[in-house]
Coordinates of C-alpha atoms in Angstrom, one line a residue:
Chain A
X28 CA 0.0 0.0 0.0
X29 CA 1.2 3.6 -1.0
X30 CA 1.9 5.9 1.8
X31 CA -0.7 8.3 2.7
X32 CA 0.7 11.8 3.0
X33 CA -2.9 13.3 4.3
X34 CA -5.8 11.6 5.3
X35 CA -8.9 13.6 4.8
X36 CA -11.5 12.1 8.1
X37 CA -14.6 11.0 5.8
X38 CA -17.6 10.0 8.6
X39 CA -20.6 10.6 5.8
X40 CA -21.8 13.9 6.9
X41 CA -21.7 15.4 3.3
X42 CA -19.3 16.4 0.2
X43 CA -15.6 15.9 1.0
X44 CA -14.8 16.6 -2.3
X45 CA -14.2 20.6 -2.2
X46 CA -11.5 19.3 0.7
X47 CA -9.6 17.0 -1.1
X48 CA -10.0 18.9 -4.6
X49 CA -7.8 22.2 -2.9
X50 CA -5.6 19.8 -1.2
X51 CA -4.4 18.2 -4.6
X52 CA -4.5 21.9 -6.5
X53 CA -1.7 22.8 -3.2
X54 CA 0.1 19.4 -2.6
X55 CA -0.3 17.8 -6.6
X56 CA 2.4 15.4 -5.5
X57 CA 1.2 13.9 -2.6
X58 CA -1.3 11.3 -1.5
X59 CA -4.5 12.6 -0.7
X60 CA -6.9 10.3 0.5
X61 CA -10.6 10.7 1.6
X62 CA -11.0 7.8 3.9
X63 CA -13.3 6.3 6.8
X64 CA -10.9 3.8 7.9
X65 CA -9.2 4.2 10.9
X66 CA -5.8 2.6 9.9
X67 CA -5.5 4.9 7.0
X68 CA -5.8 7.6 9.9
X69 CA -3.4 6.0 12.2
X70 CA -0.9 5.6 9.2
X71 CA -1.1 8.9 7.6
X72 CA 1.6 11.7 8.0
X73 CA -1.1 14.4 8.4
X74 CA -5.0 14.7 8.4
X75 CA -7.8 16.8 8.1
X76 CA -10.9 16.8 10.1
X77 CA -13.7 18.5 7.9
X78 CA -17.5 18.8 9.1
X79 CA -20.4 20.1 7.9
X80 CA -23.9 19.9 9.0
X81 CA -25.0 19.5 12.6
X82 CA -22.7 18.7 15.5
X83 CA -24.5 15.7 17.0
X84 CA -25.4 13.8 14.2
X85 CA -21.5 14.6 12.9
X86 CA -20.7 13.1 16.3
X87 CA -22.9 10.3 15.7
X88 CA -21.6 8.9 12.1
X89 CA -18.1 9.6 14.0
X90 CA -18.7 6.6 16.0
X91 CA -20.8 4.8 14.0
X92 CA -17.4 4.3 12.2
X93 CA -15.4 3.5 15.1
X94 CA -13.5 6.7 14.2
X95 CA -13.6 8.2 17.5
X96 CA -10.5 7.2 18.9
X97 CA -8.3 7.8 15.3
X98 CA -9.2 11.1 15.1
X99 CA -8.6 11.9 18.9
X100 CA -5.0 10.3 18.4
X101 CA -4.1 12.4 15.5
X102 CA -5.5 15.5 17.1
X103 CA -2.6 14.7 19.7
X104 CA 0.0 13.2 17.8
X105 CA 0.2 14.6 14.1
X106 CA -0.4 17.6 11.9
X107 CA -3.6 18.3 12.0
X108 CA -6.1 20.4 10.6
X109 CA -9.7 20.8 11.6
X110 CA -11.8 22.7 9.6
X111 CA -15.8 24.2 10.6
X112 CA -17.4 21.3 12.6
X113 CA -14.3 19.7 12.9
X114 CA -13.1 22.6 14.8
X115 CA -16.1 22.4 17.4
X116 CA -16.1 18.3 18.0
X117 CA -12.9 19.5 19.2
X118 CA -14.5 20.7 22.8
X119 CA -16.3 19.2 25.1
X120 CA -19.7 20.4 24.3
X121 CA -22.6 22.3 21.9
X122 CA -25.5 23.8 22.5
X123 CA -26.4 22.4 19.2
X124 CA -28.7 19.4 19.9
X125 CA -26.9 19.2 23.5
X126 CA -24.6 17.1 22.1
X127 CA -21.1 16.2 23.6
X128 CA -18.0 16.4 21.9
X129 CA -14.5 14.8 21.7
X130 CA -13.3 16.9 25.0
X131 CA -9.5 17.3 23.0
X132 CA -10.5 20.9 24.8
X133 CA -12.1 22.5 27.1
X134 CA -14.9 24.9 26.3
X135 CA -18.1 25.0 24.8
X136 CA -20.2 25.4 21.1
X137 CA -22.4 28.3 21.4
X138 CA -25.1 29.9 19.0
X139 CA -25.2 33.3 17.7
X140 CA -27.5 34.7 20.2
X141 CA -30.2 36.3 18.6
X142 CA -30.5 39.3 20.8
X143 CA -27.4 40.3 19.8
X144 CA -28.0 40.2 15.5
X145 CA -27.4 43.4 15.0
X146 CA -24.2 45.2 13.2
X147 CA -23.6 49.3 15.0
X148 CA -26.4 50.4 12.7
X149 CA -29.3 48.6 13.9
X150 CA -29.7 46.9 11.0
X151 CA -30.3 43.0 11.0
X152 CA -27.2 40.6 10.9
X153 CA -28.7 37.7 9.2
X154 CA -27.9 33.2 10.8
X155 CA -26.3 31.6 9.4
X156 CA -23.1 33.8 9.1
X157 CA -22.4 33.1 5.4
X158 CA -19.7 35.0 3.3
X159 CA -16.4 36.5 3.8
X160 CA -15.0 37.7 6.7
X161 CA -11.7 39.0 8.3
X162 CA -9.8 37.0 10.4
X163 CA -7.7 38.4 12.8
X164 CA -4.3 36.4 13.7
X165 CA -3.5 35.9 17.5
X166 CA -1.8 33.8 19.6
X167 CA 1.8 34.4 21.6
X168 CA 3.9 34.2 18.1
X169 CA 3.1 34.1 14.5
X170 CA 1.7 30.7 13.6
X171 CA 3.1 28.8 10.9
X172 CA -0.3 28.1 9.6
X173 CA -0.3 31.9 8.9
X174 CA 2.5 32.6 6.9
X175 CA 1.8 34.3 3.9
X176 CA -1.3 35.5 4.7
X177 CA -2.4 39.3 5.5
X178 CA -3.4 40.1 9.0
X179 CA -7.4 40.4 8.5
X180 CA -7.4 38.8 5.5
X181 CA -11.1 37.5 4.4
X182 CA -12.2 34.2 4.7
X183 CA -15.2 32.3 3.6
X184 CA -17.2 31.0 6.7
X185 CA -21.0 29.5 6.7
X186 CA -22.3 28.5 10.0
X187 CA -24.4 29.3 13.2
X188 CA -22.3 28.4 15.8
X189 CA -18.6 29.3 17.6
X190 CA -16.6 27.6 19.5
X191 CA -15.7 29.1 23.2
X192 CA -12.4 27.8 24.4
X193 CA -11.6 27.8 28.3
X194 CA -8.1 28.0 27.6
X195 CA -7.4 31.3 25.5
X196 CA -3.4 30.6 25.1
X197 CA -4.8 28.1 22.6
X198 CA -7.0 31.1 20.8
X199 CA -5.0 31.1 17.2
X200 CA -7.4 34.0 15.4
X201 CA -11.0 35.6 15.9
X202 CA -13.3 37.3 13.4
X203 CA -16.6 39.5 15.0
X204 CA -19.6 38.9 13.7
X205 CA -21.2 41.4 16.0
X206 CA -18.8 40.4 18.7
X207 CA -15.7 38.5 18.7
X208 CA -15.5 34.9 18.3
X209 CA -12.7 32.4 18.1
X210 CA -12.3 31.1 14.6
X211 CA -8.8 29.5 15.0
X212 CA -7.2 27.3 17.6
X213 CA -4.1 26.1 18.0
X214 CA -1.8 23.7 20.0
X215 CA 1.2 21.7 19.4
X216 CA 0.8 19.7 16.4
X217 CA -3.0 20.7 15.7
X218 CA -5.0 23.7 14.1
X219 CA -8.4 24.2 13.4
X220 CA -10.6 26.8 11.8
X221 CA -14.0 27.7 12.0
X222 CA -13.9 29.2 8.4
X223 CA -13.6 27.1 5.0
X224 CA -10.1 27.6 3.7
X225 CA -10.9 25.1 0.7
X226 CA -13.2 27.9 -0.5
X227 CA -11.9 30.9 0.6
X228 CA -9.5 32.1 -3.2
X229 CA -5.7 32.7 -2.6
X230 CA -5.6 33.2 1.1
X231 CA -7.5 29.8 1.9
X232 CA -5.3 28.2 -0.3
X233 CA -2.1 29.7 0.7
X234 CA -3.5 28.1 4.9
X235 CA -3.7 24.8 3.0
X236 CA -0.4 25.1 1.2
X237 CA 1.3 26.2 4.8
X238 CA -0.5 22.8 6.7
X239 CA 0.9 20.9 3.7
X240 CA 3.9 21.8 4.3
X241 CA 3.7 22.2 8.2
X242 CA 6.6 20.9 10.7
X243 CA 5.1 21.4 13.9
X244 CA 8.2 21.7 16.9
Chain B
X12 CA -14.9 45.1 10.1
X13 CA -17.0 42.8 9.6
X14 CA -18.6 39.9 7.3
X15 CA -18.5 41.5 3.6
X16 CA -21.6 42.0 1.4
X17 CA -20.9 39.2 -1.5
X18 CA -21.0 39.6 -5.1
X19 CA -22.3 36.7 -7.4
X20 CA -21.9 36.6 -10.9
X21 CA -25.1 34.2 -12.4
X22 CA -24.0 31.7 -15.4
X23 CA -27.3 30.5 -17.4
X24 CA -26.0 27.5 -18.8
X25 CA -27.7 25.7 -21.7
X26 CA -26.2 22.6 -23.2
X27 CA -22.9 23.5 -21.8
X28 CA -22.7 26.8 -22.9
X29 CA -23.1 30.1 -20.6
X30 CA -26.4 31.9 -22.0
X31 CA -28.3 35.5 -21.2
X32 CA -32.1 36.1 -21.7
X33 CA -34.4 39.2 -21.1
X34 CA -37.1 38.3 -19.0
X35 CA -36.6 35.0 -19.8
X36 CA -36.6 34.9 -23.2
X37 CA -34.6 35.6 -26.5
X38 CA -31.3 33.5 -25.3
X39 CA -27.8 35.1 -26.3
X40 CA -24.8 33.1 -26.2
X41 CA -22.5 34.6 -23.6
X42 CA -19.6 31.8 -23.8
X43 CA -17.9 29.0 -22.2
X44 CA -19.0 28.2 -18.6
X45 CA -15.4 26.9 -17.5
X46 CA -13.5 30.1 -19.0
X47 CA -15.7 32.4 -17.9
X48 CA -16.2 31.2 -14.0
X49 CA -12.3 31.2 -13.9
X50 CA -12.7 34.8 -15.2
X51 CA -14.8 36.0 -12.4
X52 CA -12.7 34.2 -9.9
X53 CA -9.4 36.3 -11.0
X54 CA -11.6 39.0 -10.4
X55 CA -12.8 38.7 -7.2
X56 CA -16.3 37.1 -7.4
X57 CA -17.4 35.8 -3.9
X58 CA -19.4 32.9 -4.7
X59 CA -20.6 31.9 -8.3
X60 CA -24.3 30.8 -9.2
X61 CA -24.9 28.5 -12.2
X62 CA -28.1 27.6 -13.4
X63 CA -29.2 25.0 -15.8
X64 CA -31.7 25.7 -18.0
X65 CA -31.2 23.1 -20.4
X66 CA -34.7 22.2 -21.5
X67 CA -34.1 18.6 -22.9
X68 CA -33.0 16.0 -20.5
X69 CA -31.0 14.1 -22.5
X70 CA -28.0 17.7 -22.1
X71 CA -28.7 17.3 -18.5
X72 CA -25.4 15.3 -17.3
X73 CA -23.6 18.5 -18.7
X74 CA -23.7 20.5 -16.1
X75 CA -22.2 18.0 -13.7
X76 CA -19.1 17.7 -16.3
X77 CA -19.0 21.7 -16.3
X78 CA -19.4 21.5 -12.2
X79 CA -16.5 19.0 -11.7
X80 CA -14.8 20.9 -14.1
X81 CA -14.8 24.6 -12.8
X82 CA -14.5 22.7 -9.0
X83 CA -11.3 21.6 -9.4
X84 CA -9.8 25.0 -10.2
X85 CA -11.6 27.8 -8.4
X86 CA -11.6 27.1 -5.0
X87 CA -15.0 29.8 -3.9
X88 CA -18.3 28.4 -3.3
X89 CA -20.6 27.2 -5.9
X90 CA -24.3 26.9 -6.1
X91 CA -26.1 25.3 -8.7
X92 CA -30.0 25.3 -9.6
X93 CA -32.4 24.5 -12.3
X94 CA -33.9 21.4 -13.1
X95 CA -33.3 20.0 -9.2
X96 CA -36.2 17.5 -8.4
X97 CA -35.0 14.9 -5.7
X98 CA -32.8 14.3 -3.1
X99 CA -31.0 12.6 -5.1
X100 CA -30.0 15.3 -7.4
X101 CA -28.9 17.6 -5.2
X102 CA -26.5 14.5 -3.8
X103 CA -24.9 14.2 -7.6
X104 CA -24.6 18.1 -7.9
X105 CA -22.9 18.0 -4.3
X106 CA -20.3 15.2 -5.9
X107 CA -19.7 16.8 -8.6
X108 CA -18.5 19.9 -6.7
X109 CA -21.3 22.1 -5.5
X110 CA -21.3 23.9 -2.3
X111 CA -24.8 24.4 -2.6
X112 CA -28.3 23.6 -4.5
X113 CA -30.9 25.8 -5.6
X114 CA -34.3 24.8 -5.4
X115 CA -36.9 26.3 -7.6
X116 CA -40.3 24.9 -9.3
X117 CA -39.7 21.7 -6.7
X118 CA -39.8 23.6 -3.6
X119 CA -43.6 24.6 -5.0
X120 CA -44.8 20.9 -5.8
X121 CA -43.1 19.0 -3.0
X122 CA -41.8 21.4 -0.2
X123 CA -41.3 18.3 1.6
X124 CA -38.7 17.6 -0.5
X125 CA -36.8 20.8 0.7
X126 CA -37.0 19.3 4.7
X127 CA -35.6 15.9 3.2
X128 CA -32.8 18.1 1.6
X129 CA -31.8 20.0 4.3
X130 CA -32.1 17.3 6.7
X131 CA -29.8 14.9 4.8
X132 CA -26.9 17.2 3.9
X133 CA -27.5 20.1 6.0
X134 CA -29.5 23.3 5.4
X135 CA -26.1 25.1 4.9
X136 CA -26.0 23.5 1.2
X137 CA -29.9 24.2 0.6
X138 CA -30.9 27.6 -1.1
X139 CA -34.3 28.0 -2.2
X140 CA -34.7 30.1 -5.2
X141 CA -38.0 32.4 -5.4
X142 CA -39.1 33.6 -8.5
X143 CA -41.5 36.8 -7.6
X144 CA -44.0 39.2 -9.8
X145 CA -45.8 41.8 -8.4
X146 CA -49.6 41.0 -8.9
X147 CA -53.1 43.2 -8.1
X148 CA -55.5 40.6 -7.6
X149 CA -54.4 39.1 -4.8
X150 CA -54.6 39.8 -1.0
X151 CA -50.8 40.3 -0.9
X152 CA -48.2 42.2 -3.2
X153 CA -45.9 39.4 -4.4
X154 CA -46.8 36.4 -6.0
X155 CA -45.0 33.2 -6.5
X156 CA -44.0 31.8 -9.9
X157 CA -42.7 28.6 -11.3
X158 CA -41.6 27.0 -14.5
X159 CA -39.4 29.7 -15.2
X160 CA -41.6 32.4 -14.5
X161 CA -44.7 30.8 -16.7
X162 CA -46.6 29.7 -13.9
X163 CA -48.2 31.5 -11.1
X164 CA -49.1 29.6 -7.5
X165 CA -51.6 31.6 -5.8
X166 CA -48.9 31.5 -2.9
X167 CA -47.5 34.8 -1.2
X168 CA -43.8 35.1 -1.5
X169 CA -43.0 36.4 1.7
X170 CA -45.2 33.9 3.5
X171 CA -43.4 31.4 1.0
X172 CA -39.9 32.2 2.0
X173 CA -41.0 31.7 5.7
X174 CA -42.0 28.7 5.2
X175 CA -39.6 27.4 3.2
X176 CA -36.8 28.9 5.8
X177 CA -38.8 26.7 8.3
X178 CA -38.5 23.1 6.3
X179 CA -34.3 24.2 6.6
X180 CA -33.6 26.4 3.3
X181 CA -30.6 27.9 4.5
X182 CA -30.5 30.8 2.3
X183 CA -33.3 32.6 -0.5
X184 CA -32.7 33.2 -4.2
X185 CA -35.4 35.5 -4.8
X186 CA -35.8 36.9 -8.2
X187 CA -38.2 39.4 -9.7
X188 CA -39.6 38.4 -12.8
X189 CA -40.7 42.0 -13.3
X190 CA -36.9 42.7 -13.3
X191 CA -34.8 39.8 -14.8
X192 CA -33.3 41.0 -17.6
X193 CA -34.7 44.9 -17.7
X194 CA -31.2 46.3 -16.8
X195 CA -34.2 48.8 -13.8
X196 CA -32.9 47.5 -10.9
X197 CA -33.6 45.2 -8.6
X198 CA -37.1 45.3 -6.6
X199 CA -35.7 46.7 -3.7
X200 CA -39.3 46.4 -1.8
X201 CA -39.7 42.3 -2.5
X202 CA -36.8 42.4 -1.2
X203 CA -37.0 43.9 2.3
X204 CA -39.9 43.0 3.1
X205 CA -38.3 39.1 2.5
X206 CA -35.0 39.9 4.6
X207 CA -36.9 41.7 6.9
X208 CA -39.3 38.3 7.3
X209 CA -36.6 35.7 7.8
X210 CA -33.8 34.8 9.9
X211 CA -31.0 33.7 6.6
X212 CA -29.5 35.7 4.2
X213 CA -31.1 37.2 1.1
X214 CA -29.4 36.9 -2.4
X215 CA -30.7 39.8 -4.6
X216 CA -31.5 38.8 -8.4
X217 CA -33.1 40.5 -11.1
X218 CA -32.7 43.7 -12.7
X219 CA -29.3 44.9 -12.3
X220 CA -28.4 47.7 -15.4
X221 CA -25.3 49.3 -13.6
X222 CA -23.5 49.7 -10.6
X223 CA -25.4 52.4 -8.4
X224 CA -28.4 49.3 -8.5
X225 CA -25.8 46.6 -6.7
X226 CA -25.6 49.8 -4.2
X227 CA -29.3 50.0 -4.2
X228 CA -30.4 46.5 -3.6
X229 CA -27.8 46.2 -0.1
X230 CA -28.9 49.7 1.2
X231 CA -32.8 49.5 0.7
X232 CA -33.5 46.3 -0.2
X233 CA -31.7 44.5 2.8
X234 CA -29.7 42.3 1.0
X235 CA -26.5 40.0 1.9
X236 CA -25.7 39.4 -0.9
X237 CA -26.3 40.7 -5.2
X238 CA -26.4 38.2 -8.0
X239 CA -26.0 39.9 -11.8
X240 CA -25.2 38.4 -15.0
X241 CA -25.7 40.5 -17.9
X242 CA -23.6 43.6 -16.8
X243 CA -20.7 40.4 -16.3
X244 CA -21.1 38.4 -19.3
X245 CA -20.7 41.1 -21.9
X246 CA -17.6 42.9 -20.0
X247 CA -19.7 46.3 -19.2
X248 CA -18.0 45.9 -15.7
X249 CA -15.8 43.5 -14.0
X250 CA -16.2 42.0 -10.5
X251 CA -13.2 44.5 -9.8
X252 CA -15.4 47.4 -10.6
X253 CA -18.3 46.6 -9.3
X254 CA -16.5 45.9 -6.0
X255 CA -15.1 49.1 -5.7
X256 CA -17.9 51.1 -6.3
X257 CA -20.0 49.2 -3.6
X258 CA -17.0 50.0 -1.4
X259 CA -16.6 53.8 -2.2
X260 CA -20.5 53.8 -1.5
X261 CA -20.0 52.7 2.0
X262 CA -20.5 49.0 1.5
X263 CA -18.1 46.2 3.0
X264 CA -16.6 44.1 0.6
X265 CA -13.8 41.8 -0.1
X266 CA -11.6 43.3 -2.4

């Protein structure tokens, strides 16, 4: 069996293929494969956790492929990249469907709150938040992950709820949308992003080119 | 700063090839879908909208060749529509490199089939497209139409796009027929009084002539987002433009 240079976490919550497609377009040399096997996660160099949909039944298909404990390893052990609701399984729980997640952090998946939908004009901000938006960098020193990529650059992002991390040394980028939310995270050997960098032009690819690429110290 | 209004260039395709009406009619051939997609990506189009209005079923496969095609090199979302009448279309559309599905004339004779939808692959993937005319013998102002405009439904197109919003549509398409192809504007009150009704985000369509209407339809008629073709498609303005316009007018956008 070839080597797998990045395993892209397929649990059957949707289409996979915008993932894999900008991986190829950034990596055409290496092995990308979309897989629900655990093996092929324990095996591969690096792997990314997409999600899209809702968090429990996300978390549900997870373990109906015995994927649980792959993906937790990974998330500990190699470069990783989560990306939308594989950012928030990351914590330990959502208010979406009161579902509990993997626990690799501490913190909670909140909604927009409604009573706060509104941008400084009074006008209406509309749930899901769907389109571009600027994401701020943070953290103690430049992330890798970042390199190459403007300080509030715009990314593309579609979904109604944010992850809300305990620990904010692991807080890796934030966007407001009215208020500020964490849209990165970051420690060790993982990163994960609320946004969609496999849609999001130059700059997402650039993120995806940089995790490629990625030798995490 | 904060989330940017988004600019969507619309690509009638018809048996593979990108195609403009005016109000529906009298098709013009407006060039190849792949080259021109790629086009609007260079110039900073947020999203891209293509929709099949191939009328023969045998040229329907096309657009999923055209899909895969245009996936695997501009990496911004992509929502397709036209001709979508099962769960199981919108699962092939989503294969073949979609971000999202547009549901039109289906949404009218099963709605059902919206729920089912949104509940399999989530209702960030489901738009529901609204084709509106403005109508005097009815108890409300806006009317919904189907088949491309040809066929009215008695059903009140706000009320519709709350309803449809509740069966999971994660975001409205709503065109005016009064406007598609007119180069007037958009009908900023449909509109608002949509945006105004529902909890998603509203794409514009319908109407757009120049730049000053793309202005128009964010400030007064509420929307999140402005979908044009013609002004595009025959190099009267680029994305670029059009972008910078909104943004000297005060409007947030990615440039």
């Amino acid at each position: 069996m070839s080597k797998i240079d990045i395993a892209v976490v397929d649990y059957g919550m949707g289409n996979l293929r915008s993932v894999s497609k900008a991986l190829e377009h950034v990596a055409p040399t290496k092995n990308v494969l979309v897989t629900s096997n655990p093996d092929d996660i324990a095996q591969a160099e690096r792997v990314v956790f997409p999600g899209q949909g809702a968090m429990p039944d996300c978390i549900r298909e997870l373990d109906a492929r015995g994927l649980r404990e792959a993906v937790i390893a990974a998330a500990l052990n190699k470069p990783f990249l989560g990306i939308c609701i594989g950012l928030q399984m990351l914590f330990e729980h959502s208010e979406e469907g009161n579902a509990a997640g993997l626990g690799v952090f501490k913190g909670n998946v909140k909604r927009f709150a409604a009573e706060d939908m509104f941008d400084s004009e009074g006008a209406k901000l509309k749930v899901p938040h769907m389109g571009w938006n600027q994401v701020y960098q943070a953290g103690a020193k430049p992330h890798a992950l970042w390199q190459g990529i403007e300080d509030g650059a715009r990314f593309y992002y579609v979904h109604s709820y944010y992850v809300q991390p305990d620990d904010a040394a692991i807080i890796a980028g934030y966007s407001t949308y009215p208020n500020k939310f964490t849209c990165a995270v970051a420690k060790n050997n993982l990163f994960a992003v609320q946004f969609h960098p496999e849609k999001s032009a130059d700059a997402g690819l650039q993120l995806l080119s940089n995790f490629v690429n990625w030798s995490p110290s | 700063m904060g989330l940017a209004k988004r600019i969507i260039p619309c690509l009638d395709v018809t048996n593979g090839r990108v195609v403009k009406g005016v109000n529906f009619l009298e098709l013009r051939d407006a060039g190849d879908p792949v080259e021109i997609a790629k086009r609007y990506d260079e110039q900073g189009a947020d999203e891209l909208t293509f929709l099949d209005i191939t009328a023969s079923s045998d040229n329907r496969g096309l657009i999923l060749h055209i899909i895969e095609e245009v996936a695997s090199q501009v990496f911004i979302p992509l929502t397709v529509g036209g001709g979508v009448r099962e769960v199981e279309d919108v699962r092939r559309l989503l294969n073949a490199g979609a971000d999202k599905v547009s549901i039109n004339t289906t949404a009218v004779l099963n709605p059902q089939m919206v729920k089912a939808a949104a509940d399999r692959f989530g209702s960030q993937c489901i738009v529901v497209a609204i084709d509106a005319k403005k109508v005097e013998n009815q108890p409300f102002e806006w009317e919904v139409f189907t088949h491309g405009g040809r066929k009215a439904t008695g059903l009140d197109a706000v009320k519709w796009a709350e309803y449809m919003v509740s069966l999971g549509a994660g975001e409205l398409l709503v065109t005016s027929m009064d406007r598609d192809g007119t180069k007037i504007g958009f009908n900023n009150p449909l509109n608002k009084a949509i945006s105004d009704a529902v909890e998603v985000p509203l794409i514009a369509s319908g109407g757009v002539g120049n730049l000053q209407h793309l202005v128009d339809g964010v400030k007064e008629g509420g929307a999140d987002a402005v979908l044009a073709a013609s002004i595009f498609h025959y190099g009267e303005y680029t994305v670029k433009q059009a972008k910078e316009y909104m943004a000297k007018h005060g409007i947030e956008v990615r440039l």
